[in-house]
mmCIF file of C-alpha atoms and ligand atoms in Angstrom:
data_model
loop_
_atom_site.group_PDB
_atom_site.id
_atom_site.type_symbol
_atom_site.label_atom_id
_atom_site.label_comp_id
_atom_site.label_asym_id
_atom_site.label_seq_id
_atom_site.Cartn_x
_atom_site.Cartn_y
_atom_site.Cartn_z
ATOM 1 C CA MET A 1 33.948 -139.148 49.105
ATOM 2 C CA SER A 2 35.933 -138.127 51.920
ATOM 3 C CA GLU A 3 36.934 -133.965 51.611
ATOM 4 C CA LEU A 4 41.240 -135.234 51.088
ATOM 5 C CA ALA A 5 39.134 -136.584 48.364
ATOM 6 C CA THR A 6 37.629 -133.817 47.283
ATOM 7 C CA ASN A 7 40.146 -131.386 47.759
ATOM 8 C CA MET A 8 42.316 -133.784 45.317
ATOM 9 C CA LYS A 9 40.237 -133.311 42.485
ATOM 10 C CA ILE A 10 39.538 -129.338 42.843
ATOM 11 C CA ARG A 11 42.931 -127.647 41.363
ATOM 12 C CA ARG A 12 41.781 -124.036 40.805
ATOM 13 C CA SER A 13 40.134 -121.501 42.637
ATOM 14 C CA TYR A 14 36.254 -121.403 40.753
ATOM 15 C CA LEU A 15 36.494 -117.547 41.710
ATOM 16 C CA ALA A 16 36.815 -115.107 38.962
ATOM 17 C CA ASN A 17 40.232 -113.274 38.078
ATOM 18 C CA ARG A 18 38.608 -110.348 38.715
ATOM 19 C CA VAL A 19 36.685 -111.188 42.302
ATOM 20 C CA ALA A 20 40.544 -112.952 44.103
ATOM 21 C CA SER A 21 42.156 -109.977 42.993
ATOM 22 C CA LEU A 22 39.832 -108.122 45.291
ATOM 23 C CA LYS A 23 41.785 -106.108 48.432
ATOM 24 C CA PRO A 24 39.419 -107.062 51.429
ATOM 25 C CA SER A 25 38.011 -103.660 52.688
ATOM 26 C CA GLY A 26 40.873 -102.288 55.240
ATOM 27 C CA ILE A 27 38.031 -100.665 57.271
ATOM 28 C CA ARG A 28 36.910 -104.581 58.121
ATOM 29 C CA LYS A 29 39.786 -105.507 58.886
ATOM 30 C CA PHE A 30 40.161 -103.298 62.128
ATOM 31 C CA PHE A 31 36.098 -103.684 63.512
ATOM 32 C CA ASP A 32 37.658 -107.771 63.957
ATOM 33 C CA ILE A 33 39.506 -106.721 65.709
ATOM 34 C CA VAL A 34 37.639 -103.794 67.902
ATOM 35 C CA ALA A 35 34.692 -106.665 68.355
ATOM 36 C CA THR A 36 37.795 -108.787 70.514
ATOM 37 C CA MET A 37 38.016 -105.485 72.934
ATOM 38 C CA ASN A 38 36.331 -103.960 75.938
ATOM 39 C CA ASP A 39 36.643 -100.351 76.937
ATOM 40 C CA VAL A 40 37.408 -99.441 72.825
ATOM 41 C CA ILE A 41 36.068 -95.784 71.596
ATOM 42 C CA SER A 42 35.476 -96.494 68.352
ATOM 43 C CA LEU A 43 36.075 -93.423 66.088
ATOM 44 C CA GLY A 44 36.029 -95.521 63.537
ATOM 45 C CA ILE A 45 32.389 -96.009 62.522
ATOM 46 C CA GLY A 46 30.902 -94.556 59.108
ATOM 47 C CA GLU A 47 27.420 -93.559 59.754
ATOM 48 C CA PRO A 48 25.452 -91.913 62.009
ATOM 49 C CA ASP A 49 25.514 -93.201 65.883
ATOM 50 C CA PHE A 50 21.736 -91.867 65.987
ATOM 51 C CA THR A 51 18.656 -94.308 65.480
ATOM 52 C CA THR A 52 16.594 -93.496 63.211
ATOM 53 C CA PRO A 53 14.149 -90.625 64.027
ATOM 54 C CA ASP A 54 10.443 -91.952 65.371
ATOM 55 C CA SER A 55 8.286 -90.272 62.736
ATOM 56 C CA ILE A 56 9.952 -92.329 60.076
ATOM 57 C CA LEU A 57 10.050 -95.185 62.075
ATOM 58 C CA GLN A 58 6.211 -94.956 62.648
ATOM 59 C CA ALA A 59 6.094 -94.626 58.476
ATOM 60 C CA GLY A 60 7.879 -97.799 57.987
ATOM 61 C CA ILE A 61 5.421 -99.930 60.613
ATOM 62 C CA ARG A 62 2.153 -98.629 59.404
ATOM 63 C CA SER A 63 3.745 -99.844 56.272
ATOM 64 C CA LEU A 64 4.096 -103.094 57.494
ATOM 65 C CA GLN A 65 0.710 -103.036 59.146
ATOM 66 C CA SER A 66 -1.289 -101.830 57.090
ATOM 67 C CA GLY A 67 -0.006 -104.586 54.437
ATOM 68 C CA GLN A 68 1.914 -102.714 52.020
ATOM 69 C CA THR A 69 4.918 -106.465 52.068
ATOM 70 C CA HIS A 70 4.636 -106.758 48.594
ATOM 71 C CA TYR A 71 7.036 -105.402 45.450
ATOM 72 C CA THR A 72 6.741 -102.303 43.937
ATOM 73 C CA SER A 73 7.390 -101.180 40.625
ATOM 74 C CA ASN A 74 11.002 -101.486 39.516
ATOM 75 C CA SER A 75 12.131 -98.399 39.729
ATOM 76 C CA GLY A 76 10.023 -97.366 43.155
ATOM 77 C CA THR A 77 6.677 -96.148 44.168
ATOM 78 C CA LEU A 78 6.112 -93.526 42.177
ATOM 79 C CA GLU A 79 4.999 -91.489 45.727
ATOM 80 C CA LEU A 80 8.806 -91.645 46.567
ATOM 81 C CA ARG A 81 9.965 -90.838 43.349
ATOM 82 C CA GLN A 82 7.370 -88.106 43.085
ATOM 83 C CA ALA A 83 8.581 -86.869 46.632
ATOM 84 C CA LEU A 84 12.248 -87.186 45.500
ATOM 85 C CA ALA A 85 11.666 -85.301 42.442
ATOM 86 C CA ASP A 86 10.638 -82.079 44.338
ATOM 87 C CA HIS A 87 12.867 -82.580 46.995
ATOM 88 C CA LEU A 88 15.333 -81.521 43.804
ATOM 89 C CA GLN A 89 13.726 -79.648 42.590
ATOM 90 C CA GLY A 90 13.438 -77.506 45.791
ATOM 91 C CA ARG A 91 16.828 -77.997 46.913
ATOM 92 C CA TYR A 92 18.938 -77.943 44.535
ATOM 93 C CA GLY A 93 16.423 -76.773 41.155
ATOM 94 C CA VAL A 94 16.941 -80.087 39.260
ATOM 95 C CA SER A 95 14.850 -81.035 37.648
ATOM 96 C CA TYR A 96 13.815 -84.884 37.710
ATOM 97 C CA ASP A 97 10.873 -86.713 35.861
ATOM 98 C CA PRO A 98 10.627 -89.225 38.224
ATOM 99 C CA GLN A 99 8.520 -91.192 35.660
ATOM 100 C CA ASN A 100 12.151 -92.063 33.090
ATOM 101 C CA GLU A 101 15.062 -90.582 34.726
ATOM 102 C CA LEU A 102 15.109 -92.451 38.729
ATOM 103 C CA VAL A 103 15.671 -95.726 40.238
ATOM 104 C CA ILE A 104 14.892 -96.151 43.607
ATOM 105 C CA THR A 105 17.825 -98.403 44.895
ATOM 106 C CA VAL A 106 18.915 -100.719 48.009
ATOM 107 C CA GLY A 107 21.385 -97.877 49.187
ATOM 108 C CA VAL A 108 23.781 -95.585 47.066
ATOM 109 C CA SER A 109 25.830 -99.021 47.349
ATOM 110 C CA GLU A 110 23.094 -100.673 45.077
ATOM 111 C CA ALA A 111 23.391 -97.457 42.848
ATOM 112 C CA LEU A 112 27.125 -97.208 42.526
ATOM 113 C CA TYR A 113 26.638 -100.862 41.084
ATOM 114 C CA LEU A 114 25.036 -100.401 38.518
ATOM 115 C CA ALA A 115 25.698 -96.700 37.248
ATOM 116 C CA LEU A 116 29.034 -98.748 36.533
ATOM 117 C CA THR A 117 27.647 -102.146 35.796
ATOM 118 C CA ALA A 118 25.250 -100.284 33.349
ATOM 119 C CA LEU A 119 28.405 -97.622 31.732
ATOM 120 C CA LEU A 120 32.067 -99.359 32.000
ATOM 121 C CA ASN A 121 33.091 -101.420 28.627
ATOM 122 C CA PRO A 122 35.844 -104.154 29.410
ATOM 123 C CA GLY A 123 38.739 -101.972 30.347
ATOM 124 C CA GLU A 124 37.379 -98.671 30.432
ATOM 125 C CA GLU A 125 38.776 -96.103 33.181
ATOM 126 C CA VAL A 126 36.711 -93.915 35.747
ATOM 127 C CA ILE A 127 39.449 -91.528 37.051
ATOM 128 C CA ILE A 128 38.457 -91.349 40.763
ATOM 129 C CA PRO A 129 40.133 -88.456 43.382
ATOM 130 C CA THR A 130 41.100 -89.701 46.369
ATOM 131 C CA PRO A 131 41.426 -90.553 49.530
ATOM 132 C CA CYS A 132 37.382 -91.971 48.264
ATOM 133 C CA PHE A 133 34.846 -94.015 49.452
ATOM 134 C CA VAL A 134 36.565 -97.217 50.259
ATOM 135 C CA ALA A 135 34.244 -99.497 47.836
ATOM 136 C CA TYR A 136 34.488 -96.441 44.403
ATOM 137 C CA GLN A 137 37.529 -98.537 43.146
ATOM 138 C CA ALA A 138 36.656 -102.450 43.995
ATOM 139 C CA GLU A 139 33.460 -101.556 42.262
ATOM 140 C CA VAL A 140 35.116 -99.880 38.673
ATOM 141 C CA ILE A 141 37.102 -103.057 38.683
ATOM 142 C CA LEU A 142 33.903 -105.294 39.305
ATOM 143 C CA ALA A 143 32.457 -104.052 36.929
ATOM 144 C CA GLY A 144 34.589 -104.844 34.459
ATOM 145 C CA GLY A 145 36.372 -101.375 34.932
ATOM 146 C CA VAL A 146 39.911 -99.379 35.144
ATOM 147 C CA PRO A 147 39.792 -96.979 38.433
ATOM 148 C CA VAL A 148 42.108 -94.160 37.333
ATOM 149 C CA GLU A 149 43.318 -93.069 40.719
ATOM 150 C CA ILE A 150 44.002 -89.421 40.608
ATOM 151 C CA PRO A 151 45.403 -87.577 44.635
ATOM 152 C CA SER A 152 43.699 -85.716 46.122
ATOM 153 C CA ARG A 153 45.678 -83.077 49.566
ATOM 154 C CA MET A 154 45.387 -80.677 52.175
ATOM 155 C CA GLU A 155 47.407 -78.277 50.783
ATOM 156 C CA ASP A 156 44.326 -77.649 48.445
ATOM 157 C CA ASN A 157 41.894 -78.812 51.515
ATOM 158 C CA PHE A 158 40.977 -81.672 49.670
ATOM 159 C CA GLN A 159 39.693 -80.667 46.684
ATOM 160 C CA PRO A 160 40.415 -82.004 43.583
ATOM 161 C CA ARG A 161 43.099 -81.011 41.093
ATOM 162 C CA PRO A 162 41.335 -79.380 37.238
ATOM 163 C CA GLU A 163 43.848 -80.119 36.317
ATOM 164 C CA ASP A 164 45.253 -83.246 37.969
ATOM 165 C CA ILE A 165 41.706 -85.312 36.162
ATOM 166 C CA GLU A 166 42.638 -83.572 32.770
ATOM 167 C CA ALA A 167 45.959 -85.036 32.737
ATOM 168 C CA ALA A 168 44.692 -88.417 34.270
ATOM 169 C CA ILE A 169 42.195 -88.886 31.049
ATOM 170 C CA THR A 170 43.267 -90.936 27.698
ATOM 171 C CA PRO A 171 40.778 -92.364 25.064
ATOM 172 C CA ARG A 172 39.516 -95.171 27.247
ATOM 173 C CA THR A 173 38.673 -92.287 30.229
ATOM 174 C CA LYS A 174 34.581 -92.539 30.256
ATOM 175 C CA ALA A 175 34.033 -90.913 33.379
ATOM 176 C CA ILE A 176 34.381 -89.211 36.334
ATOM 177 C CA LEU A 177 33.493 -90.728 39.639
ATOM 178 C CA ILE A 178 33.789 -87.872 42.539
ATOM 179 C CA GLY A 179 32.156 -88.158 45.992
ATOM 180 C CA TYR A 180 31.492 -85.128 47.923
ATOM 181 C CA PRO A 181 30.592 -84.090 50.762
ATOM 182 C CA ASN A 182 33.713 -86.340 50.761
ATOM 183 C CA ASN A 183 34.156 -89.841 53.176
ATOM 184 C CA PRO A 184 36.957 -89.699 54.779
ATOM 185 C CA THR A 185 37.749 -85.892 54.532
ATOM 186 C CA GLY A 186 34.680 -84.356 54.921
ATOM 187 C CA ALA A 187 36.111 -82.489 52.202
ATOM 188 C CA VAL A 188 33.587 -79.961 50.416
ATOM 189 C CA VAL A 189 34.328 -78.787 46.467
ATOM 190 C CA SER A 190 33.537 -74.692 45.920
ATOM 191 C CA PRO A 191 31.336 -74.285 43.019
ATOM 192 C CA GLU A 192 34.725 -72.664 40.876
ATOM 193 C CA ILE A 193 36.157 -76.680 41.328
ATOM 194 C CA LEU A 194 33.316 -77.992 40.917
ATOM 195 C CA THR A 195 32.057 -76.353 37.147
ATOM 196 C CA GLU A 196 36.435 -76.713 36.043
ATOM 197 C CA ILE A 197 35.524 -80.229 36.544
ATOM 198 C CA LEU A 198 32.934 -80.107 34.407
ATOM 199 C CA GLU A 199 34.513 -78.973 31.916
ATOM 200 C CA VAL A 200 36.839 -81.083 31.499
ATOM 201 C CA ALA A 201 33.927 -83.421 31.406
ATOM 202 C CA GLU A 202 32.514 -81.486 28.363
ATOM 203 C CA LYS A 203 36.317 -80.651 26.851
ATOM 204 C CA TYR A 204 36.529 -84.819 26.654
ATOM 205 C CA ASP A 205 32.737 -85.854 26.374
ATOM 206 C CA LEU A 206 33.152 -87.657 29.714
ATOM 207 C CA LEU A 207 30.164 -89.251 31.982
ATOM 208 C CA VAL A 208 30.204 -87.400 35.638
ATOM 209 C CA LEU A 209 29.024 -90.112 38.722
ATOM 210 C CA SER A 210 28.394 -87.592 41.947
ATOM 211 C CA ASP A 211 27.674 -88.997 44.494
ATOM 212 C CA GLU A 212 26.288 -86.851 47.295
ATOM 213 C CA ILE A 213 25.371 -89.283 49.906
ATOM 214 C CA TYR A 214 26.040 -86.747 52.618
ATOM 215 C CA ASP A 215 24.605 -83.838 50.600
ATOM 216 C CA GLN A 216 22.261 -82.384 53.517
ATOM 217 C CA LEU A 217 25.014 -82.609 56.342
ATOM 218 C CA VAL A 218 27.354 -79.488 55.652
ATOM 219 C CA TYR A 219 28.173 -76.448 58.650
ATOM 220 C CA GLY A 220 28.157 -73.362 56.970
ATOM 221 C CA ILE A 221 28.348 -73.251 53.265
ATOM 222 C CA PRO A 222 25.501 -74.134 50.834
ATOM 223 C CA HIS A 223 25.842 -78.153 49.263
ATOM 224 C CA VAL A 224 26.597 -77.694 45.749
ATOM 225 C CA CYS A 225 24.300 -80.564 43.527
ATOM 226 C CA PHE A 226 26.589 -80.844 40.712
ATOM 227 C CA PRO A 227 23.769 -81.353 38.033
ATOM 228 C CA ALA A 228 22.510 -78.282 39.283
ATOM 229 C CA LEU A 229 25.991 -76.826 38.016
ATOM 230 C CA PRO A 230 24.911 -75.517 34.470
ATOM 231 C CA GLY A 231 25.019 -77.528 31.649
ATOM 232 C CA ALA A 232 25.812 -80.926 33.684
ATOM 233 C CA ARG A 233 22.336 -82.336 34.500
ATOM 234 C CA GLY A 234 22.442 -84.274 30.651
ATOM 235 C CA ARG A 235 26.414 -85.475 31.248
ATOM 236 C CA THR A 236 25.693 -85.789 34.941
ATOM 237 C CA LEU A 237 24.454 -89.432 36.986
ATOM 238 C CA LEU A 238 23.180 -87.478 40.748
ATOM 239 C CA LEU A 239 24.088 -90.796 43.083
ATOM 240 C CA GLY A 240 22.582 -89.699 46.854
ATOM 241 C CA GLY A 241 20.817 -91.690 49.761
ATOM 242 C CA PHE A 242 18.654 -92.299 52.904
ATOM 243 C CA SER A 243 21.328 -94.664 55.077
ATOM 244 C CA LYS A 244 23.258 -90.125 56.301
ATOM 245 C CA ASN A 245 21.180 -87.281 56.275
ATOM 246 C CA TYR A 246 18.483 -89.604 58.196
ATOM 247 C CA ALA A 247 20.390 -92.438 60.028
ATOM 248 C CA MET A 248 19.044 -95.247 58.025
ATOM 249 C CA THR A 249 21.124 -97.240 57.006
ATOM 250 C CA GLY A 250 19.452 -99.743 58.061
ATOM 251 C CA TRP A 251 16.937 -99.825 55.782
ATOM 252 C CA ARG A 252 19.455 -99.337 52.592
ATOM 253 C CA ILE A 253 17.661 -97.352 50.472
ATOM 254 C CA GLY A 254 19.296 -94.824 48.284
ATOM 255 C CA TYR A 255 18.472 -93.774 44.299
ATOM 256 C CA ALA A 256 19.848 -92.909 40.803
ATOM 257 C CA ALA A 257 18.875 -89.964 38.988
ATOM 258 C CA GLY A 258 19.861 -89.152 35.583
ATOM 259 C CA PRO A 259 18.590 -88.553 32.142
ATOM 260 C CA ALA A 260 16.587 -91.153 31.396
ATOM 261 C CA ALA A 261 18.778 -93.380 28.542
ATOM 262 C CA LEU A 262 20.939 -94.146 31.150
ATOM 263 C CA ILE A 263 18.894 -94.533 34.110
ATOM 264 C CA LYS A 264 16.841 -96.782 31.968
ATOM 265 C CA GLY A 265 20.244 -99.008 31.432
ATOM 266 C CA LEU A 266 20.227 -99.062 35.561
ATOM 267 C CA LEU A 267 16.882 -100.073 35.519
ATOM 268 C CA ARG A 268 17.601 -103.169 33.142
ATOM 269 C CA ILE A 269 20.321 -103.971 36.106
ATOM 270 C CA HIS A 270 18.237 -103.107 38.511
ATOM 271 C CA GLN A 271 14.836 -105.905 37.318
ATOM 272 C CA TYR A 272 17.085 -108.160 37.086
ATOM 273 C CA THR A 273 19.383 -108.446 40.095
ATOM 274 C CA ILE A 274 17.552 -106.731 43.110
ATOM 275 C CA MET A 275 13.495 -106.303 41.549
ATOM 276 C CA CYS A 276 12.943 -103.543 43.376
ATOM 277 C CA ALA A 277 14.501 -101.933 47.282
ATOM 278 C CA PRO A 278 12.866 -103.070 49.989
ATOM 279 C CA THR A 279 9.217 -102.014 50.456
ATOM 280 C CA THR A 280 8.963 -100.207 54.143
ATOM 281 C CA ALA A 281 12.074 -98.750 53.436
ATOM 282 C CA GLN A 282 10.291 -97.244 50.497
ATOM 283 C CA ASP A 283 7.614 -95.677 52.364
ATOM 284 C CA ALA A 284 9.775 -94.918 55.437
ATOM 285 C CA ALA A 285 12.450 -93.191 52.882
ATOM 286 C CA LEU A 286 8.598 -90.596 52.186
ATOM 287 C CA GLU A 287 8.238 -89.841 54.928
ATOM 288 C CA ALA A 288 11.819 -89.069 56.135
ATOM 289 C CA LEU A 289 11.349 -86.333 52.304
ATOM 290 C CA LEU A 290 8.157 -84.631 53.020
ATOM 291 C CA HIS A 291 8.599 -84.374 57.433
ATOM 292 C CA GLY A 292 12.610 -85.167 58.262
ATOM 293 C CA GLN A 293 13.492 -81.911 57.966
ATOM 294 C CA GLN A 294 13.762 -80.788 61.186
ATOM 295 C CA TYR A 295 15.681 -84.181 62.386
ATOM 296 C CA VAL A 296 17.885 -83.680 60.191
ATOM 297 C CA ASP A 297 18.321 -79.879 61.336
ATOM 298 C CA GLU A 298 18.905 -81.489 64.672
ATOM 299 C CA MET A 299 21.470 -83.861 63.768
ATOM 300 C CA VAL A 300 23.651 -81.428 62.037
ATOM 301 C CA ALA A 301 23.441 -79.774 64.805
ATOM 302 C CA ARG A 302 24.731 -82.466 67.335
ATOM 303 C CA TYR A 303 27.449 -82.362 64.322
ATOM 304 C CA ASN A 304 28.800 -79.637 64.448
ATOM 305 C CA ARG A 305 29.055 -79.417 67.874
ATOM 306 C CA ARG A 306 31.719 -82.349 68.023
ATOM 307 C CA ARG A 307 33.361 -81.099 64.141
ATOM 308 C CA ASN A 308 34.726 -78.336 66.687
ATOM 309 C CA LEU A 309 34.961 -81.246 69.188
ATOM 310 C CA ILE A 310 37.320 -82.575 67.619
ATOM 311 C CA VAL A 311 38.681 -81.124 65.011
ATOM 312 C CA SER A 312 40.367 -78.381 67.377
ATOM 313 C CA GLY A 313 41.069 -81.668 69.853
ATOM 314 C CA LEU A 314 43.595 -83.403 67.017
ATOM 315 C CA ASN A 315 44.871 -79.716 66.159
ATOM 316 C CA ASP A 316 45.559 -78.893 70.054
ATOM 317 C CA ILE A 317 47.604 -82.569 70.226
ATOM 318 C CA GLY A 318 50.090 -81.897 67.435
ATOM 319 C CA LEU A 319 47.678 -83.701 64.582
ATOM 320 C CA PRO A 320 47.223 -80.990 61.963
ATOM 321 C CA THR A 321 43.548 -81.785 60.675
ATOM 322 C CA PHE A 322 42.127 -79.027 58.166
ATOM 323 C CA GLU A 323 38.597 -78.009 58.992
ATOM 324 C CA PRO A 324 36.087 -80.411 56.984
ATOM 325 C CA HIS A 325 32.646 -78.944 55.465
ATOM 326 C CA GLY A 326 30.274 -81.531 55.910
ATOM 327 C CA ALA A 327 30.046 -85.129 56.408
ATOM 328 C CA PHE A 328 30.876 -86.852 59.935
ATOM 329 C CA TYR A 329 34.982 -87.222 59.579
ATOM 330 C CA ALA A 330 37.883 -85.250 61.185
ATOM 331 C CA PHE A 331 41.067 -86.757 58.545
ATOM 332 C CA PRO A 332 43.840 -85.657 60.525
ATOM 333 C CA ASN A 333 47.833 -85.807 59.138
ATOM 334 C CA ILE A 334 49.723 -88.789 61.077
ATOM 335 C CA THR A 335 53.058 -87.816 60.648
ATOM 336 C CA ALA A 336 54.243 -86.026 63.706
ATOM 337 C CA SER A 337 54.267 -89.441 65.119
ATOM 338 C CA GLY A 338 56.691 -91.129 63.253
ATOM 339 C CA MET A 339 54.170 -93.853 62.348
ATOM 340 C CA ASP A 340 52.594 -94.784 59.429
ATOM 341 C CA GLU A 341 49.101 -94.400 60.029
ATOM 342 C CA GLU A 342 48.441 -98.760 59.496
ATOM 343 C CA THR A 343 51.404 -98.287 62.375
ATOM 344 C CA PHE A 344 49.367 -95.819 64.274
ATOM 345 C CA ALA A 345 45.831 -97.520 64.068
ATOM 346 C CA GLN A 346 47.376 -100.878 64.984
ATOM 347 C CA LYS A 347 49.134 -98.598 68.193
ATOM 348 C CA LEU A 348 46.615 -97.011 69.058
ATOM 349 C CA LEU A 349 44.350 -99.612 69.468
ATOM 350 C CA GLU A 350 46.291 -101.584 71.148
ATOM 351 C CA GLU A 351 47.877 -98.607 74.013
ATOM 352 C CA GLU A 352 44.704 -96.791 74.795
ATOM 353 C CA HIS A 353 41.532 -98.513 72.924
ATOM 354 C CA VAL A 354 40.872 -96.131 70.757
ATOM 355 C CA ALA A 355 39.473 -97.321 66.656
ATOM 356 C CA VAL A 356 40.160 -94.690 64.171
ATOM 357 C CA VAL A 357 41.093 -96.140 60.226
ATOM 358 C CA PRO A 358 44.171 -95.503 58.608
ATOM 359 C CA GLY A 359 43.658 -93.345 55.716
ATOM 360 C CA SER A 360 45.230 -95.229 53.019
ATOM 361 C CA ALA A 361 42.298 -97.959 53.287
ATOM 362 C CA PHE A 362 41.125 -94.792 51.261
ATOM 363 C CA GLY A 363 43.507 -95.085 47.964
ATOM 364 C CA ALA A 364 46.776 -93.609 48.067
ATOM 365 C CA GLY A 365 46.096 -90.011 48.530
ATOM 366 C CA GLY A 366 44.969 -91.282 52.399
ATOM 367 C CA GLU A 367 48.831 -91.645 53.190
ATOM 368 C CA GLY A 368 50.057 -90.325 56.356
ATOM 369 C CA PHE A 369 46.234 -89.275 57.828
ATOM 370 C CA VAL A 370 43.834 -91.583 59.579
ATOM 371 C CA ARG A 371 40.095 -90.900 59.425
ATOM 372 C CA CYS A 372 38.382 -90.315 62.620
ATOM 373 C CA SER A 373 34.308 -90.294 63.031
ATOM 374 C CA TYR A 374 32.577 -88.005 65.012
ATOM 375 C CA ALA A 375 29.279 -89.869 64.495
ATOM 376 C CA THR A 376 29.835 -90.918 68.346
ATOM 377 C CA ALA A 377 28.532 -89.117 71.064
ATOM 378 C CA TYR A 378 29.771 -85.916 72.450
ATOM 379 C CA LYS A 379 31.342 -87.674 75.971
ATOM 380 C CA GLU A 380 33.083 -89.692 74.129
ATOM 381 C CA ILE A 381 34.836 -87.656 71.242
ATOM 382 C CA GLU A 382 36.162 -85.667 74.715
ATOM 383 C CA GLU A 383 37.141 -88.967 77.019
ATOM 384 C CA ALA A 384 39.355 -90.201 72.911
ATOM 385 C CA LEU A 385 40.841 -86.888 72.778
ATOM 386 C CA ARG A 386 42.257 -86.975 76.076
ATOM 387 C CA ARG A 387 43.886 -90.831 75.084
ATOM 388 C CA MET A 388 44.929 -89.367 72.204
ATOM 389 C CA GLU A 389 46.493 -86.852 73.633
ATOM 390 C CA ARG A 390 48.345 -89.522 75.708
ATOM 391 C CA PHE A 391 49.698 -91.324 72.850
ATOM 392 C CA MET A 392 51.160 -88.436 71.554
ATOM 393 C CA ARG A 393 53.113 -87.300 74.680
ATOM 394 C CA ARG A 394 54.468 -90.948 74.456
ATOM 395 C CA HIS A 395 54.954 -91.084 71.041
ATOM 396 C CA GLY A 396 54.868 -87.101 69.583
HETATM 397 C C1 PLP B 1 30.174 -91.750 50.125
HETATM 398 C C2 PLP B 1 30.072 -93.308 50.202
HETATM 399 N N1 PLP B 1 29.179 -93.501 49.299
HETATM 400 C C3 PLP B 1 28.336 -93.738 49.522
HETATM 401 C C4 PLP B 1 28.013 -94.759 50.918
HETATM 402 C C5 PLP B 1 27.147 -96.258 50.691
HETATM 403 O O1 PLP B 1 25.563 -95.131 51.770
HETATM 404 P P1 PLP B 1 24.371 -96.161 51.612
HETATM 405 O O2 PLP B 1 24.164 -96.749 52.664
HETATM 406 O O3 PLP B 1 23.598 -95.782 51.118
HETATM 407 O O4 PLP B 1 24.910 -98.172 50.815
HETATM 408 C C6 PLP B 1 28.809 -94.834 51.391
HETATM 409 C C7 PLP B 1 28.998 -95.128 53.085
HETATM 410 O O5 PLP B 1 29.143 -95.408 54.148
HETATM 411 C C8 PLP B 1 29.699 -93.526 51.678
HETATM 412 O O6 PLP B 1 30.134 -93.279 52.961
#
């Protein structure tokens, strides 16, 4: 049968409505343009520019060479779960039973997918402060739920207002999904506001999903682990990972931690869809937990130097930028350019070959801003700032 005849017979899209309705990520679009250009300085990337520290690499290589080429337990190796439980206990004073309260996943991406799919009935709502990681809304929709965005504002240092969360609650609300330190703003939320969010969750009997993938990348202030707040553990799923802290994005390792009854649900999906996270990567992650702290400290010191450079540089060229205390993103307000964030990012790329991501890719709260990643070499940031200054002289 000719292709035309075949096409004539197919008159409908076989894609499920919830998939067909998903918008492509606003980040990808820019990467596709960047890939066709020379001499681009990319501040668009959301991953460490460092390669994985050598001792972690070696642990992965040793794992393969010693024949660890098989499945592990669905939940992940007990050694890794035990080390993770010890790590969370030692660092944050929150305790999880490695036997039934932890599952090792394929990145936080999978942990999020499992959590939302396991928890949401069709039409149940998840409140999400924005701007936020691009996958949150999409993953809620894929799980059959409804994302309900509330804005966070620069004047509040991009911390969500608990009263906004409370105002968005309906009888269909199931959970609040927060991600701090935040991608794309770099915001860290104070213990007081986190406690108020917990009080709202308690009042309405909601779950809290806390994505803490950037927990170790904080500058000058401690990270507060949400389930470590008094009374929070029983209604919280903690999502964490190795991608950002240990520069291990390509290894694909993350985890979910929470009460056994919830983890059991996540595990049910994980065992049928994924089976287990990659064995090599689990062995490398174990090394990261046991001996990786010095590397994290070194990377944090280097990010911090770049953070100081980019934040003061952006402010100096007339792009007001709040001081981020976590992750590796600066989030300048670009309204002084007279452009919206999409036009700004597009023109900056075309005219000065600097790639940034329009803030609206991260939800409505990102309008008027762009995300600049400082997981980029110091010299490249210096050059990007020179180009952006030239751009703002023309457009400011
Ligand atoms: C806030 C946040 N959560 C989760 C992820 C996904 O990370 P992973 O590599 O662990 O899947 C990212 C990646 O950019 C992120 O920024």
